[in-house]
Amino acid sequence: ELWVSLEEHQDALELIMSKYRKQMLQLLEGRRREDAEPVLQVHQENSLEIESQIDRVCEMGEVMRKAVQVDDDQFFKVQEKLAQLELENKELRQLLSISKESFEMGREDLPD
């Protein structure tokens, strides 16, 4: 009878321990979720902040790209205008030298 009673007692203890382990596992899983939630929340907030900063950096990059394009366009316009002015200056100097030559030749042809 003691032997049977001991076995029943051990079976009861095993049943109690299995239920205890099951409840502890559920409790730990619940805590893990609860513990993970604030970390996930902070991670999501940081992700959103980083995403907004990336968007701002991209916008600034686009503005800078446009500014460089405008600057390049102005540089090329100035270069083109300078080339036109140099060509005009060269042609005017040629005209001036031709008119000086014709003036000098006209003076030579006049009697003293």
PDB file of N, CA and C in Angstrom:
ATOM      1  N   GLU A   1       0.817  -1.190   0.000  1.00  0.00           N
ATOM      2  CA  GLU A   1       0.000   0.000   0.000  1.00  0.00           C
ATOM      3  C   GLU A   1       0.865   1.260   0.000  1.00  0.00           C
ATOM      4  N   LEU A   2       1.956   1.225   0.725  1.00  0.00           N
ATOM      5  CA  LEU A   2       2.872   2.369   0.728  1.00  0.00           C
ATOM      6  C   LEU A   2       3.475   2.575  -0.663  1.00  0.00           C
ATOM      7  N   TRP A   3       3.801   1.508  -1.295  1.00  0.00           N
ATOM      8  CA  TRP A   3       4.389   1.594  -2.624  1.00  0.00           C
ATOM      9  C   TRP A   3       3.394   2.216  -3.597  1.00  0.00           C
ATOM     10  N   VAL A   4       2.169   1.791  -3.601  1.00  0.00           N
ATOM     11  CA  VAL A   4       1.128   2.321  -4.475  1.00  0.00           C
ATOM     12  C   VAL A   4       0.872   3.778  -4.130  1.00  0.00           C
ATOM     13  N   SER A   5       0.837   4.095  -2.860  1.00  0.00           N
ATOM     14  CA  SER A   5       0.621   5.457  -2.418  1.00  0.00           C
ATOM     15  C   SER A   5       1.767   6.359  -2.879  1.00  0.00           C
ATOM     16  N   LEU A   6       3.005   5.845  -2.808  1.00  0.00           N
ATOM     17  CA  LEU A   6       4.176   6.611  -3.264  1.00  0.00           C
ATOM     18  C   LEU A   6       4.091   6.879  -4.759  1.00  0.00           C
ATOM     19  N   GLU A   7       3.682   5.873  -5.536  1.00  0.00           N
ATOM     20  CA  GLU A   7       3.566   6.053  -6.984  1.00  0.00           C
ATOM     21  C   GLU A   7       2.473   7.084  -7.314  1.00  0.00           C
ATOM     22  N   GLU A   8       1.343   6.994  -6.620  1.00  0.00           N
ATOM     23  CA  GLU A   8       0.275   7.968  -6.840  1.00  0.00           C
ATOM     24  C   GLU A   8       0.754   9.381  -6.490  1.00  0.00           C
ATOM     25  N   HIS A   9       1.501   9.467  -5.423  1.00  0.00           N
ATOM     26  CA  HIS A   9       2.046  10.761  -5.007  1.00  0.00           C
ATOM     27  C   HIS A   9       3.003  11.304  -6.055  1.00  0.00           C
ATOM     28  N   GLN A  10       3.857  10.436  -6.589  1.00  0.00           N
ATOM     29  CA  GLN A  10       4.809  10.860  -7.634  1.00  0.00           C
ATOM     30  C   GLN A  10       4.069  11.282  -8.907  1.00  0.00           C
ATOM     31  N   ASP A  11       3.019  10.527  -9.270  1.00  0.00           N
ATOM     32  CA  ASP A  11       2.226  10.890 -10.445  1.00  0.00           C
ATOM     33  C   ASP A  11       1.564  12.252 -10.253  1.00  0.00           C
ATOM     34  N   ALA A  12       1.039  12.472  -9.041  1.00  0.00           N
ATOM     35  CA  ALA A  12       0.407  13.758  -8.745  1.00  0.00           C
ATOM     36  C   ALA A  12       1.439  14.881  -8.818  1.00  0.00           C
ATOM     37  N   LEU A  13       2.632  14.637  -8.262  1.00  0.00           N
ATOM     38  CA  LEU A  13       3.698  15.654  -8.330  1.00  0.00           C
ATOM     39  C   LEU A  13       4.123  15.921  -9.777  1.00  0.00           C
ATOM     40  N   GLU A  14       4.229  14.900 -10.586  1.00  0.00           N
ATOM     41  CA  GLU A  14       4.596  15.072 -11.997  1.00  0.00           C
ATOM     42  C   GLU A  14       3.530  15.892 -12.724  1.00  0.00           C
ATOM     43  N   LEU A  15       2.234  15.599 -12.440  1.00  0.00           N
ATOM     44  CA  LEU A  15       1.157  16.362 -13.050  1.00  0.00           C
ATOM     45  C   LEU A  15       1.219  17.821 -12.612  1.00  0.00           C
ATOM     46  N   ILE A  16       1.416  18.043 -11.328  1.00  0.00           N
ATOM     47  CA  ILE A  16       1.529  19.414 -10.818  1.00  0.00           C
ATOM     48  C   ILE A  16       2.724  20.129 -11.439  1.00  0.00           C
ATOM     49  N   MET A  17       3.870  19.466 -11.514  1.00  0.00           N
ATOM     50  CA  MET A  17       5.082  20.081 -12.083  1.00  0.00           C
ATOM     51  C   MET A  17       4.908  20.366 -13.585  1.00  0.00           C
ATOM     52  N   SER A  18       4.241  19.460 -14.296  1.00  0.00           N
ATOM     53  CA  SER A  18       4.039  19.709 -15.735  1.00  0.00           C
ATOM     54  C   SER A  18       3.146  20.930 -15.935  1.00  0.00           C
ATOM     55  N   LYS A  19       2.087  21.035 -15.101  1.00  0.00           N
ATOM     56  CA  LYS A  19       1.222  22.225 -15.202  1.00  0.00           C
ATOM     57  C   LYS A  19       1.997  23.479 -14.807  1.00  0.00           C
ATOM     58  N   TYR A  20       2.832  23.360 -13.774  1.00  0.00           N
ATOM     59  CA  TYR A  20       3.645  24.500 -13.338  1.00  0.00           C
ATOM     60  C   TYR A  20       4.600  24.949 -14.463  1.00  0.00           C
ATOM     61  N   ARG A  21       5.263  23.982 -15.080  1.00  0.00           N
ATOM     62  CA  ARG A  21       6.192  24.305 -16.190  1.00  0.00           C
ATOM     63  C   ARG A  21       5.446  24.972 -17.348  1.00  0.00           C
ATOM     64  N   LYS A  22       4.247  24.426 -17.649  1.00  0.00           N
ATOM     65  CA  LYS A  22       3.459  24.987 -18.754  1.00  0.00           C
ATOM     66  C   LYS A  22       3.068  26.429 -18.449  1.00  0.00           C
ATOM     67  N   GLN A  23       2.604  26.687 -17.227  1.00  0.00           N
ATOM     68  CA  GLN A  23       2.222  28.052 -16.843  1.00  0.00           C
ATOM     69  C   GLN A  23       3.426  28.986 -16.830  1.00  0.00           C
ATOM     70  N   MET A  24       4.569  28.509 -16.338  1.00  0.00           N
ATOM     71  CA  MET A  24       5.783  29.335 -16.327  1.00  0.00           C
ATOM     72  C   MET A  24       6.227  29.668 -17.753  1.00  0.00           C
ATOM     73  N   LEU A  25       6.115  28.690 -18.654  1.00  0.00           N
ATOM     74  CA  LEU A  25       6.481  28.936 -20.057  1.00  0.00           C
ATOM     75  C   LEU A  25       5.574  30.002 -20.657  1.00  0.00           C
ATOM     76  N   GLN A  26       4.254  29.900 -20.381  1.00  0.00           N
ATOM     77  CA  GLN A  26       3.321  30.894 -20.893  1.00  0.00           C
ATOM     78  C   GLN A  26       3.605  32.273 -20.301  1.00  0.00           C
ATOM     79  N   LEU A  27       3.919  32.281 -19.010  1.00  0.00           N
ATOM     80  CA  LEU A  27       4.231  33.542 -18.340  1.00  0.00           C
ATOM     81  C   LEU A  27       5.487  34.175 -18.934  1.00  0.00           C
ATOM     82  N   LEU A  28       6.524  33.368 -19.160  1.00  0.00           N
ATOM     83  CA  LEU A  28       7.763  33.893 -19.746  1.00  0.00           C
ATOM     84  C   LEU A  28       7.538  34.399 -21.168  1.00  0.00           C
ATOM     85  N   GLU A  29       6.749  33.674 -21.940  1.00  0.00           N
ATOM     86  CA  GLU A  29       6.459  34.136 -23.306  1.00  0.00           C
ATOM     87  C   GLU A  29       5.695  35.452 -23.275  1.00  0.00           C
ATOM     88  N   GLY A  30       4.745  35.558 -22.345  1.00  0.00           N
ATOM     89  CA  GLY A  30       4.003  36.814 -22.210  1.00  0.00           C
ATOM     90  C   GLY A  30       4.913  37.956 -21.815  1.00  0.00           C
ATOM     91  N   ARG A  31       5.833  37.695 -20.906  1.00  0.00           N
ATOM     92  CA  ARG A  31       6.778  38.746 -20.488  1.00  0.00           C
ATOM     93  C   ARG A  31       7.705  39.133 -21.629  1.00  0.00           C
ATOM     94  N   ARG A  32       8.113  38.142 -22.389  1.00  0.00           N
ATOM     95  CA  ARG A  32       8.996  38.458 -23.532  1.00  0.00           C
ATOM     96  C   ARG A  32       8.290  39.402 -24.490  1.00  0.00           C
ATOM     97  N   ARG A  33       7.019  39.127 -24.742  1.00  0.00           N
ATOM     98  CA  ARG A  33       6.266  40.025 -25.633  1.00  0.00           C
ATOM     99  C   ARG A  33       6.139  41.410 -25.017  1.00  0.00           C
ATOM    100  N   GLU A  34       5.834  41.433 -23.713  1.00  0.00           N
ATOM    101  CA  GLU A  34       5.695  42.720 -23.030  1.00  0.00           C
ATOM    102  C   GLU A  34       7.025  43.462 -22.993  1.00  0.00           C
ATOM    103  N   ASP A  35       8.110  42.728 -22.762  1.00  0.00           N
ATOM    104  CA  ASP A  35       9.427  43.355 -22.731  1.00  0.00           C
ATOM    105  C   ASP A  35       9.851  43.818 -24.123  1.00  0.00           C
ATOM    106  N   ALA A  36       9.428  43.073 -25.121  1.00  0.00           N
ATOM    107  CA  ALA A  36       9.834  43.406 -26.488  1.00  0.00           C
ATOM    108  C   ALA A  36       9.045  44.588 -27.034  1.00  0.00           C
ATOM    109  N   GLU A  37       7.826  44.804 -26.553  1.00  0.00           N
ATOM    110  CA  GLU A  37       7.001  45.881 -27.096  1.00  0.00           C
ATOM    111  C   GLU A  37       7.630  47.265 -26.966  1.00  0.00           C
ATOM    112  N   PRO A  38       8.136  47.667 -25.790  1.00  0.00           N
ATOM    113  CA  PRO A  38       8.764  48.998 -25.717  1.00  0.00           C
ATOM    114  C   PRO A  38       9.989  49.117 -26.634  1.00  0.00           C
ATOM    115  N   VAL A  39      10.745  48.046 -26.735  1.00  0.00           N
ATOM    116  CA  VAL A  39      11.922  48.079 -27.615  1.00  0.00           C
ATOM    117  C   VAL A  39      11.482  48.229 -29.057  1.00  0.00           C
ATOM    118  N   LEU A  40      10.439  47.489 -29.437  1.00  0.00           N
ATOM    119  CA  LEU A  40       9.931  47.607 -30.801  1.00  0.00           C
ATOM    120  C   LEU A  40       9.376  49.004 -31.069  1.00  0.00           C
ATOM    121  N   GLN A  41       8.703  49.571 -30.085  1.00  0.00           N
ATOM    122  CA  GLN A  41       8.157  50.913 -30.228  1.00  0.00           C
ATOM    123  C   GLN A  41       9.275  51.929 -30.454  1.00  0.00           C
ATOM    124  N   VAL A  42      10.322  51.851 -29.634  1.00  0.00           N
ATOM    125  CA  VAL A  42      11.459  52.766 -29.770  1.00  0.00           C
ATOM    126  C   VAL A  42      12.131  52.558 -31.124  1.00  0.00           C
ATOM    127  N   HIS A  43      12.258  51.301 -31.520  1.00  0.00           N
ATOM    128  CA  HIS A  43      12.883  51.004 -32.813  1.00  0.00           C
ATOM    129  C   HIS A  43      12.063  51.594 -33.962  1.00  0.00           C
ATOM    130  N   GLN A  44      10.746  51.476 -33.881  1.00  0.00           N
ATOM    131  CA  GLN A  44       9.898  52.040 -34.929  1.00  0.00           C
ATOM    132  C   GLN A  44       9.994  53.561 -34.959  1.00  0.00           C
ATOM    133  N   GLU A  45      10.025  54.184 -33.786  1.00  0.00           N
ATOM    134  CA  GLU A  45      10.153  55.649 -33.735  1.00  0.00           C
ATOM    135  C   GLU A  45      11.486  56.083 -34.329  1.00  0.00           C
ATOM    136  N   ASN A  46      12.551  55.363 -33.980  1.00  0.00           N
ATOM    137  CA  ASN A  46      13.872  55.695 -34.536  1.00  0.00           C
ATOM    138  C   ASN A  46      13.889  55.491 -36.039  1.00  0.00           C
ATOM    139  N   SER A  47      13.236  54.437 -36.502  1.00  0.00           N
ATOM    140  CA  SER A  47      13.179  54.180 -37.938  1.00  0.00           C
ATOM    141  C   SER A  47      12.464  55.313 -38.661  1.00  0.00           C
ATOM    142  N   LEU A  48      11.352  55.778 -38.074  1.00  0.00           N
ATOM    143  CA  LEU A  48      10.621  56.883 -38.696  1.00  0.00           C
ATOM    144  C   LEU A  48      11.462  58.161 -38.721  1.00  0.00           C
ATOM    145  N   GLU A  49      12.179  58.416 -37.637  1.00  0.00           N
ATOM    146  CA  GLU A  49      13.032  59.605 -37.578  1.00  0.00           C
ATOM    147  C   GLU A  49      14.158  59.520 -38.605  1.00  0.00           C
ATOM    148  N   ILE A  50      14.768  58.356 -38.698  1.00  0.00           N
ATOM    149  CA  ILE A  50      15.844  58.175 -39.678  1.00  0.00           C
ATOM    150  C   ILE A  50      15.301  58.315 -41.088  1.00  0.00           C
ATOM    151  N   GLU A  51      14.113  57.778 -41.325  1.00  0.00           N
ATOM    152  CA  GLU A  51      13.506  57.887 -42.651  1.00  0.00           C
ATOM    153  C   GLU A  51      13.236  59.340 -43.006  1.00  0.00           C
ATOM    154  N   SER A  52      12.745  60.124 -42.042  1.00  0.00           N
ATOM    155  CA  SER A  52      12.484  61.538 -42.327  1.00  0.00           C
ATOM    156  C   SER A  52      13.792  62.287 -42.572  1.00  0.00           C
ATOM    157  N   GLN A  53      14.843  61.942 -41.843  1.00  0.00           N
ATOM    158  CA  GLN A  53      16.135  62.588 -42.066  1.00  0.00           C
ATOM    159  C   GLN A  53      16.696  62.224 -43.432  1.00  0.00           C
ATOM    160  N   ILE A  54      16.512  60.980 -43.844  1.00  0.00           N
ATOM    161  CA  ILE A  54      16.956  60.569 -45.181  1.00  0.00           C
ATOM    162  C   ILE A  54      16.208  61.352 -46.246  1.00  0.00           C
ATOM    163  N   ASP A  55      14.895  61.535 -46.030  1.00  0.00           N
ATOM    164  CA  ASP A  55      14.102  62.318 -46.986  1.00  0.00           C
ATOM    165  C   ASP A  55      14.612  63.754 -47.070  1.00  0.00           C
ATOM    166  N   ARG A  56      14.930  64.344 -45.905  1.00  0.00           N
ATOM    167  CA  ARG A  56      15.449  65.721 -45.903  1.00  0.00           C
ATOM    168  C   ARG A  56      16.793  65.797 -46.608  1.00  0.00           C
ATOM    169  N   VAL A  57      17.659  64.809 -46.397  1.00  0.00           N
ATOM    170  CA  VAL A  57      18.966  64.798 -47.057  1.00  0.00           C
ATOM    171  C   VAL A  57      18.779  64.677 -48.564  1.00  0.00           C
ATOM    172  N   CYS A  58      17.834  63.847 -48.982  1.00  0.00           N
ATOM    173  CA  CYS A  58      17.566  63.708 -50.417  1.00  0.00           C
ATOM    174  C   CYS A  58      17.044  65.013 -51.009  1.00  0.00           C
ATOM    175  N   GLU A  59      16.162  65.692 -50.269  1.00  0.00           N
ATOM    176  CA  GLU A  59      15.657  66.985 -50.741  1.00  0.00           C
ATOM    177  C   GLU A  59      16.789  67.997 -50.857  1.00  0.00           C
ATOM    178  N   MET A  60      17.677  68.034 -49.849  1.00  0.00           N
ATOM    179  CA  MET A  60      18.811  68.962 -49.908  1.00  0.00           C
ATOM    180  C   MET A  60      19.729  68.622 -51.074  1.00  0.00           C
ATOM    181  N   GLY A  61      19.920  67.341 -51.323  1.00  0.00           N
ATOM    182  CA  GLY A  61      20.738  66.922 -52.464  1.00  0.00           C
ATOM    183  C   GLY A  61      20.144  67.382 -53.776  1.00  0.00           C
ATOM    184  N   GLU A  62      18.817  67.277 -53.881  1.00  0.00           N
ATOM    185  CA  GLU A  62      18.140  67.728 -55.101  1.00  0.00           C
ATOM    186  C   GLU A  62      18.289  69.230 -55.272  1.00  0.00           C
ATOM    187  N   VAL A  63      18.142  69.997 -54.189  1.00  0.00           N
ATOM    188  CA  VAL A  63      18.321  71.452 -54.252  1.00  0.00           C
ATOM    189  C   VAL A  63      19.748  71.786 -54.672  1.00  0.00           C
ATOM    190  N   MET A  64      20.707  71.078 -54.098  1.00  0.00           N
ATOM    191  CA  MET A  64      22.105  71.331 -54.453  1.00  0.00           C
ATOM    192  C   MET A  64      22.368  70.981 -55.918  1.00  0.00           C
ATOM    193  N   ARG A  65      21.767  69.887 -56.386  1.00  0.00           N
ATOM    194  CA  ARG A  65      21.939  69.485 -57.784  1.00  0.00           C
ATOM    195  C   ARG A  65      21.387  70.563 -58.710  1.00  0.00           C
ATOM    196  N   LYS A  66      20.215  71.119 -58.355  1.00  0.00           N
ATOM    197  CA  LYS A  66      19.624  72.186 -59.167  1.00  0.00           C
ATOM    198  C   LYS A  66      20.498  73.439 -59.138  1.00  0.00           C
ATOM    199  N   ALA A  67      21.046  73.761 -57.952  1.00  0.00           N
ATOM    200  CA  ALA A  67      21.912  74.939 -57.836  1.00  0.00           C
ATOM    201  C   ALA A  67      23.157  74.774 -58.701  1.00  0.00           C
ATOM    202  N   VAL A  68      23.729  73.587 -58.705  1.00  0.00           N
ATOM    203  CA  VAL A  68      24.912  73.328 -59.533  1.00  0.00           C
ATOM    204  C   VAL A  68      24.550  73.460 -61.006  1.00  0.00           C
ATOM    205  N   GLN A  69      23.369  72.952 -61.381  1.00  0.00           N
ATOM    206  CA  GLN A  69      22.938  73.046 -62.777  1.00  0.00           C
ATOM    207  C   GLN A  69      22.776  74.508 -63.197  1.00  0.00           C
ATOM    208  N   VAL A  70      22.149  75.317 -62.326  1.00  0.00           N
ATOM    209  CA  VAL A  70      21.964  76.740 -62.621  1.00  0.00           C
ATOM    210  C   VAL A  70      23.325  77.425 -62.724  1.00  0.00           C
ATOM    211  N   ASP A  71      24.228  77.096 -61.807  1.00  0.00           N
ATOM    212  CA  ASP A  71      25.563  77.682 -61.829  1.00  0.00           C
ATOM    213  C   ASP A  71      26.306  77.304 -63.104  1.00  0.00           C
ATOM    214  N   ASP A  72      26.199  76.038 -63.501  1.00  0.00           N
ATOM    215  CA  ASP A  72      26.841  75.598 -64.744  1.00  0.00           C
ATOM    216  C   ASP A  72      26.258  76.326 -65.946  1.00  0.00           C
ATOM    217  N   ASP A  73      24.931  76.477 -65.956  1.00  0.00           N
ATOM    218  CA  ASP A  73      24.289  77.185 -67.067  1.00  0.00           C
ATOM    219  C   ASP A  73      24.788  78.628 -67.147  1.00  0.00           C
ATOM    220  N   GLN A  74      24.872  79.297 -66.004  1.00  0.00           N
ATOM    221  CA  GLN A  74      25.360  80.678 -65.993  1.00  0.00           C
ATOM    222  C   GLN A  74      26.817  80.730 -66.455  1.00  0.00           C
ATOM    223  N   PHE A  75      27.633  79.783 -66.016  1.00  0.00           N
ATOM    224  CA  PHE A  75      29.038  79.756 -66.418  1.00  0.00           C
ATOM    225  C   PHE A  75      29.156  79.630 -67.935  1.00  0.00           C
ATOM    226  N   PHE A  76      28.360  78.713 -68.509  1.00  0.00           N
ATOM    227  CA  PHE A  76      28.429  78.535 -69.959  1.00  0.00           C
ATOM    228  C   PHE A  76      27.922  79.766 -70.699  1.00  0.00           C
ATOM    229  N   LYS A  77      26.902  80.443 -70.162  1.00  0.00           N
ATOM    230  CA  LYS A  77      26.427  81.679 -70.792  1.00  0.00           C
ATOM    231  C   LYS A  77      27.502  82.757 -70.749  1.00  0.00           C
ATOM    232  N   VAL A  78      28.189  82.877 -69.619  1.00  0.00           N
ATOM    233  CA  VAL A  78      29.262  83.871 -69.488  1.00  0.00           C
ATOM    234  C   VAL A  78      30.393  83.534 -70.455  1.00  0.00           C
ATOM    235  N   GLN A  79      30.747  82.241 -70.543  1.00  0.00           N
ATOM    236  CA  GLN A  79      31.808  81.827 -71.467  1.00  0.00           C
ATOM    237  C   GLN A  79      31.423  82.146 -72.916  1.00  0.00           C
ATOM    238  N   GLU A  80      30.167  81.878 -73.264  1.00  0.00           N
ATOM    239  CA  GLU A  80      29.704  82.145 -74.620  1.00  0.00           C
ATOM    240  C   GLU A  80      29.736  83.648 -74.917  1.00  0.00           C
ATOM    241  N   LYS A  81      29.260  84.454 -73.956  1.00  0.00           N
ATOM    242  CA  LYS A  81      29.265  85.913 -74.140  1.00  0.00           C
ATOM    243  C   LYS A  81      30.699  86.429 -74.272  1.00  0.00           C
ATOM    244  N   LEU A  82      31.607  85.890 -73.466  1.00  0.00           N
ATOM    245  CA  LEU A  82      33.012  86.299 -73.530  1.00  0.00           C
ATOM    246  C   LEU A  82      33.608  85.968 -74.899  1.00  0.00           C
ATOM    247  N   ALA A  83      33.295  84.782 -75.412  1.00  0.00           N
ATOM    248  CA  ALA A  83      33.802  84.398 -76.735  1.00  0.00           C
ATOM    249  C   ALA A  83      33.242  85.327 -77.813  1.00  0.00           C
ATOM    250  N   GLN A  84      31.949  85.676 -77.693  1.00  0.00           N
ATOM    251  CA  GLN A  84      31.351  86.603 -78.665  1.00  0.00           C
ATOM    252  C   GLN A  84      32.024  87.971 -78.601  1.00  0.00           C
ATOM    253  N   LEU A  85      32.249  88.452 -77.370  1.00  0.00           N
ATOM    254  CA  LEU A  85      32.891  89.764 -77.219  1.00  0.00           C
ATOM    255  C   LEU A  85      34.316  89.758 -77.744  1.00  0.00           C
ATOM    256  N   GLU A  86      35.046  88.660 -77.506  1.00  0.00           N
ATOM    257  CA  GLU A  86      36.414  88.578 -78.032  1.00  0.00           C
ATOM    258  C   GLU A  86      36.415  88.579 -79.557  1.00  0.00           C
ATOM    259  N   LEU A  87      35.473  87.847 -80.151  1.00  0.00           N
ATOM    260  CA  LEU A  87      35.380  87.818 -81.611  1.00  0.00           C
ATOM    261  C   LEU A  87      35.004  89.201 -82.143  1.00  0.00           C
ATOM    262  N   GLU A  88      34.048  89.866 -81.497  1.00  0.00           N
ATOM    263  CA  GLU A  88      33.643  91.210 -81.910  1.00  0.00           C
ATOM    264  C   GLU A  88      34.805  92.191 -81.780  1.00  0.00           C
ATOM    265  N   ASN A  89      35.542  92.067 -80.673  1.00  0.00           N
ATOM    266  CA  ASN A  89      36.701  92.936 -80.461  1.00  0.00           C
ATOM    267  C   ASN A  89      37.748  92.732 -81.567  1.00  0.00           C
ATOM    268  N   LYS A  90      37.978  91.485 -81.910  1.00  0.00           N
ATOM    269  CA  LYS A  90      38.954  91.182 -82.962  1.00  0.00           C
ATOM    270  C   LYS A  90      38.509  91.782 -84.299  1.00  0.00           C
ATOM    271  N   GLU A  91      37.223  91.631 -84.619  1.00  0.00           N
ATOM    272  CA  GLU A  91      36.712  92.172 -85.876  1.00  0.00           C
ATOM    273  C   GLU A  91      36.763  93.700 -85.879  1.00  0.00           C
ATOM    274  N   LEU A  92      36.434  94.325 -84.723  1.00  0.00           N
ATOM    275  CA  LEU A  92      36.497  95.785 -84.652  1.00  0.00           C
ATOM    276  C   LEU A  92      37.931  96.278 -84.801  1.00  0.00           C
ATOM    277  N   ARG A  93      38.885  95.549 -84.214  1.00  0.00           N
ATOM    278  CA  ARG A  93      40.302  95.941 -84.375  1.00  0.00           C
ATOM    279  C   ARG A  93      40.734  95.837 -85.837  1.00  0.00           C
ATOM    280  N   GLN A  94      40.247  94.798 -86.507  1.00  0.00           N
ATOM    281  CA  GLN A  94      40.575  94.664 -87.936  1.00  0.00           C
ATOM    282  C   GLN A  94      39.984  95.827 -88.734  1.00  0.00           C
ATOM    283  N   LEU A  95      38.719  96.165 -88.415  1.00  0.00           N
ATOM    284  CA  LEU A  95      38.103  97.296 -89.109  1.00  0.00           C
ATOM    285  C   LEU A  95      38.862  98.594 -88.832  1.00  0.00           C
ATOM    286  N   LEU A  96      39.284  98.757 -87.572  1.00  0.00           N
ATOM    287  CA  LEU A  96      40.037  99.947 -87.204  1.00  0.00           C
ATOM    288  C   LEU A  96      41.367 100.004 -87.949  1.00  0.00           C
ATOM    289  N   SER A  97      42.058  98.899 -88.029  1.00  0.00           N
ATOM    290  CA  SER A  97      43.339  98.898 -88.742  1.00  0.00           C
ATOM    291  C   SER A  97      43.133  99.165 -90.234  1.00  0.00           C
ATOM    292  N   ILE A  98      42.049  98.646 -90.793  1.00  0.00           N
ATOM    293  CA  ILE A  98      41.759  98.900 -92.213  1.00  0.00           C
ATOM    294  C   ILE A  98      41.456 100.378 -92.418  1.00  0.00           C
ATOM    295  N   SER A  99      40.672 100.966 -91.513  1.00  0.00           N
ATOM    296  CA  SER A  99      40.340 102.381 -91.684  1.00  0.00           C
ATOM    297  C   SER A  99      41.580 103.252 -91.473  1.00  0.00           C
ATOM    298  N   LYS A 100      42.465 102.872 -90.554  1.00  0.00           N
ATOM    299  CA  LYS A 100      43.707 103.630 -90.370  1.00  0.00           C
ATOM    300  C   LYS A 100      44.554 103.555 -91.624  1.00  0.00           C
ATOM    301  N   GLU A 101      44.646 102.369 -92.222  1.00  0.00           N
ATOM    302  CA  GLU A 101      45.453 102.213 -93.438  1.00  0.00           C
ATOM    303  C   GLU A 101      44.875 103.052 -94.575  1.00  0.00           C
ATOM    304  N   SER A 102      43.552 103.028 -94.692  1.00  0.00           N
ATOM    305  CA  SER A 102      42.952 103.789 -95.787  1.00  0.00           C
ATOM    306  C   SER A 102      43.111 105.295 -95.529  1.00  0.00           C
ATOM    307  N   PHE A 103      43.020 105.702 -94.260  1.00  0.00           N
ATOM    308  CA  PHE A 103      43.214 107.109 -93.920  1.00  0.00           C
ATOM    309  C   PHE A 103      44.643 107.537 -94.231  1.00  0.00           C
ATOM    310  N   GLU A 104      45.617 106.694 -93.867  1.00  0.00           N
ATOM    311  CA  GLU A 104      47.018 107.023 -94.134  1.00  0.00           C
ATOM    312  C   GLU A 104      47.295 107.039 -95.628  1.00  0.00           C
ATOM    313  N   MET A 105      46.661 106.105 -96.352  1.00  0.00           N
ATOM    314  CA  MET A 105      46.882 106.078 -97.797  1.00  0.00           C
ATOM    315  C   MET A 105      46.255 107.327 -98.434  1.00  0.00           C
ATOM    316  N   GLY A 106      45.135 107.760 -97.921  1.00  0.00           N
ATOM    317  CA  GLY A 106      44.483 108.969 -98.440  1.00  0.00           C
ATOM    318  C   GLY A 106      45.327 110.197 -98.152  1.00  0.00           C
ATOM    319  N   ARG A 107      46.011 110.233 -97.033  1.00  0.00           N
ATOM    320  CA  ARG A 107      46.887 111.363 -96.686  1.00  0.00           C
ATOM    321  C   ARG A 107      48.126 111.369 -97.589  1.00  0.00           C
ATOM    322  N   GLU A 108      48.596 110.221 -97.944  1.00  0.00           N
ATOM    323  CA  GLU A 108      49.771 110.142 -98.799  1.00  0.00           C
ATOM    324  C   GLU A 108      49.443 110.637-100.214  1.00  0.00           C
ATOM    325  N   ASP A 109      48.218 110.380-100.615  1.00  0.00           N
ATOM    326  CA  ASP A 109      47.815 110.771-101.965  1.00  0.00           C
ATOM    327  C   ASP A 109      47.567 112.277-102.081  1.00  0.00           C
ATOM    328  N   LEU A 110      47.353 112.961-100.982  1.00  0.00           N
ATOM    329  CA  LEU A 110      47.118 114.397-101.010  1.00  0.00           C
ATOM    330  C   LEU A 110      48.439 115.128-101.270  1.00  0.00           C
ATOM    331  N   PRO A 111      48.365 116.197-102.090  1.00  0.00           N
ATOM    332  CA  PRO A 111      49.590 116.975-102.317  1.00  0.00           C
ATOM    333  C   PRO A 111      49.921 117.828-101.107  1.00  0.00           C
ATOM    334  N   ASP A 112      51.149 117.995-100.905  1.00  0.00           N
ATOM    335  CA  ASP A 112      51.629 118.786 -99.762  1.00  0.00           C
ATOM    336  C   ASP A 112      51.499 120.228-100.002  1.00  0.00           C
TER     337      ASP A 112
END
